[in-house]
Amino acid sequence: MGKIIVSTNVYYCCMQVGIVLPIRYPNRTFRLAGVGAWLDWAQLPETGFFYQDKQDGFIPERGDIVVYEKLLSDNSHDHIGIILACHDNKILVAEGNKDNKNYSSVLYRDRGHCILGYIRIDNGYHYNFTGEYAPIR
């Protein structure tokens, strides 16, 4: 089994600013500690929070979450960070586990390099699940 890329820093930051998220979205396989779970959750019909760069004029903003594609490994969606600013073709991003070396950093990244897309959580989002919970084991 490949290395699991964790995104607990992003989860923690969301919780600190009042965005209430489940540890695992009901009836999904992975916990929001992994980048794949963030991507899966952001593409659900009830969220629709995933955007590709420049999709319908999309420009990343402060607070958006960037999902990288093969930045640190040969695995898809292998890293995640929080956008602090966007300047033309560069993003200023806060990341944990920078370069797989278990430390946090703030740095500029090129918008045209290894970015799968962005997650923009709607300001009105409130976690509310009213369906039937059937945990996947």
Short mmCIF file of C-alpha atoms in Angstrom, two decimals:
data_model
loop_
_atom_site.label_atom_id
_atom_site.label_comp_id
_atom_site.label_asym_id
_atom_site.label_seq_id
_atom_site.Cartn_x
_atom_site.Cartn_y
_atom_site.Cartn_z
CA MET A 1 0.00 0.00 0.00
CA GLY A 2 1.30 3.49 -0.87
CA LYS A 3 2.06 6.24 1.56
CA ILE A 4 -1.00 8.04 2.92
CA ILE A 5 -0.57 11.79 2.52
CA VAL A 6 -2.15 13.53 5.50
CA SER A 7 -3.82 16.91 5.58
CA THR A 8 -4.59 17.25 9.25
CA ASN A 9 -3.17 20.79 9.30
CA VAL A 10 -5.84 21.92 6.83
CA TYR A 11 -8.57 20.16 8.81
CA TYR A 12 -7.34 21.79 12.02
CA CYS A 13 -7.26 25.25 10.40
CA CYS A 14 -10.83 24.85 9.12
CA MET A 15 -12.03 23.89 12.58
CA GLN A 16 -10.20 26.87 14.12
CA VAL A 17 -12.04 29.35 11.89
CA GLY A 18 -15.41 27.78 12.66
CA ILE A 19 -15.89 25.48 9.67
CA VAL A 20 -17.34 22.38 11.29
CA LEU A 21 -16.43 19.22 9.43
CA PRO A 22 -16.87 15.57 10.27
CA ILE A 23 -13.77 13.43 10.76
CA ARG A 24 -15.17 11.21 8.00
CA TYR A 25 -18.04 12.35 5.83
CA PRO A 26 -20.86 9.81 6.27
CA ASN A 27 -20.78 6.85 3.92
CA ARG A 28 -17.41 7.81 2.44
CA THR A 29 -14.35 5.59 2.67
CA PHE A 30 -11.64 7.95 3.89
CA ARG A 31 -11.19 10.40 6.74
CA LEU A 32 -10.52 14.08 6.07
CA ALA A 33 -6.95 13.51 7.27
CA GLY A 34 -6.11 12.44 3.70
CA VAL A 35 -6.03 14.57 0.57
CA GLY A 36 -8.16 12.05 -1.33
CA ALA A 37 -10.98 12.45 1.19
CA TRP A 38 -10.89 16.25 0.79
CA LEU A 39 -11.13 15.87 -2.97
CA ASP A 40 -13.94 13.30 -2.67
CA TRP A 41 -15.88 15.48 -0.22
CA ALA A 42 -15.44 18.68 -2.27
CA GLN A 43 -16.86 16.98 -5.38
CA LEU A 44 -20.02 15.63 -3.73
CA PRO A 45 -23.29 16.93 -5.26
CA GLU A 46 -24.27 18.47 -1.91
CA THR A 47 -21.03 20.44 -1.64
CA GLY A 48 -19.72 21.18 -5.16
CA PHE A 49 -16.73 23.00 -3.69
CA PHE A 50 -14.06 21.78 -6.14
CA TYR A 51 -12.83 24.06 -8.94
CA GLN A 52 -10.13 23.65 -11.52
CA ASP A 53 -7.80 26.60 -12.01
CA LYS A 54 -9.36 29.16 -14.37
CA GLN A 55 -12.58 27.06 -14.66
CA ASP A 56 -15.26 29.59 -15.60
CA GLY A 57 -12.85 32.38 -14.64
CA PHE A 58 -12.05 30.84 -11.25
CA ILE A 59 -9.19 32.60 -9.46
CA PRO A 60 -7.99 31.25 -6.11
CA GLU A 61 -8.53 33.50 -3.10
CA ARG A 62 -7.31 33.72 0.47
CA GLY A 63 -8.76 30.80 2.41
CA ASP A 64 -9.18 28.45 -0.54
CA ILE A 65 -7.55 25.03 -0.30
CA VAL A 66 -5.19 24.01 -3.09
CA VAL A 67 -4.98 20.35 -4.10
CA TYR A 68 -1.72 19.37 -5.77
CA GLU A 69 -1.29 16.64 -8.34
CA LYS A 70 1.98 14.68 -8.19
CA LEU A 71 3.87 17.47 -6.43
CA LEU A 72 5.72 15.31 -3.91
CA SER A 73 5.28 11.82 -5.37
CA ASP A 74 4.00 9.91 -8.37
CA ASN A 75 0.61 9.58 -6.67
CA SER A 76 -2.32 11.70 -7.76
CA HIS A 77 -3.64 14.37 -5.38
CA ASP A 78 -0.63 14.00 -3.09
CA HIS A 79 -0.49 17.32 -1.22
CA ILE A 80 -2.72 20.13 0.00
CA GLY A 81 -2.32 23.65 1.35
CA ILE A 82 -4.20 26.84 2.21
CA ILE A 83 -4.06 29.85 -0.10
CA LEU A 84 -2.93 33.06 1.56
CA ALA A 85 -2.83 35.19 -1.61
CA CYS A 86 -2.90 34.95 -5.38
CA HIS A 87 -0.63 37.13 -7.50
CA ASP A 88 -1.06 36.57 -11.25
CA ASN A 89 0.50 33.15 -11.88
CA LYS A 90 1.78 32.60 -8.33
CA ILE A 91 -0.01 31.58 -5.17
CA LEU A 92 1.21 32.21 -1.65
CA VAL A 93 0.35 29.09 0.28
CA ALA A 94 0.69 27.70 3.81
CA GLU A 95 1.53 24.01 3.82
CA GLY A 96 2.29 21.35 6.36
CA ASN A 97 4.64 18.47 5.65
CA LYS A 98 6.54 20.62 3.15
CA ASP A 99 8.61 18.51 0.78
CA ASN A 100 7.66 15.43 2.87
CA LYS A 101 9.94 16.69 5.66
CA ASN A 102 7.32 17.14 8.40
CA TYR A 103 7.54 20.89 8.84
CA SER A 104 5.22 23.75 7.95
CA SER A 105 6.08 26.56 5.59
CA VAL A 106 4.68 29.57 3.77
CA LEU A 107 5.90 29.79 0.19
CA TYR A 108 5.06 30.81 -3.35
CA ARG A 109 4.08 28.16 -5.89
CA ASP A 110 3.49 28.49 -9.62
CA ARG A 111 -0.21 28.15 -10.52
CA GLY A 112 0.72 26.21 -13.65
CA HIS A 113 2.73 23.51 -11.87
CA CYS A 114 1.20 20.36 -10.32
CA ILE A 115 -2.12 21.91 -9.29
CA LEU A 116 -5.15 19.68 -9.68
CA GLY A 117 -7.58 22.31 -8.45
CA TYR A 118 -8.97 24.22 -5.50
CA ILE A 119 -11.57 23.75 -2.81
CA ARG A 120 -13.60 26.80 -1.90
CA ILE A 121 -15.89 26.11 1.03
CA ASP A 122 -18.99 28.24 0.74
CA ASN A 123 -19.38 30.77 3.56
CA GLY A 124 -22.85 29.43 4.27
CA TYR A 125 -21.73 25.81 4.60
CA HIS A 126 -22.85 23.99 7.71
CA TYR A 127 -22.23 20.30 8.15
CA ASN A 128 -25.64 18.73 8.42
CA PHE A 129 -26.21 15.12 7.51
CA THR A 130 -29.79 13.86 7.57
CA GLY A 131 -29.34 10.63 5.63
CA GLU A 132 -28.83 7.16 6.95
CA TYR A 133 -25.33 6.58 8.30
CA ALA A 134 -23.85 3.32 7.05
CA PRO A 135 -20.16 3.28 8.02
CA ILE A 136 -17.76 1.78 5.54
CA ARG A 137 -15.30 -0.49 7.30
#
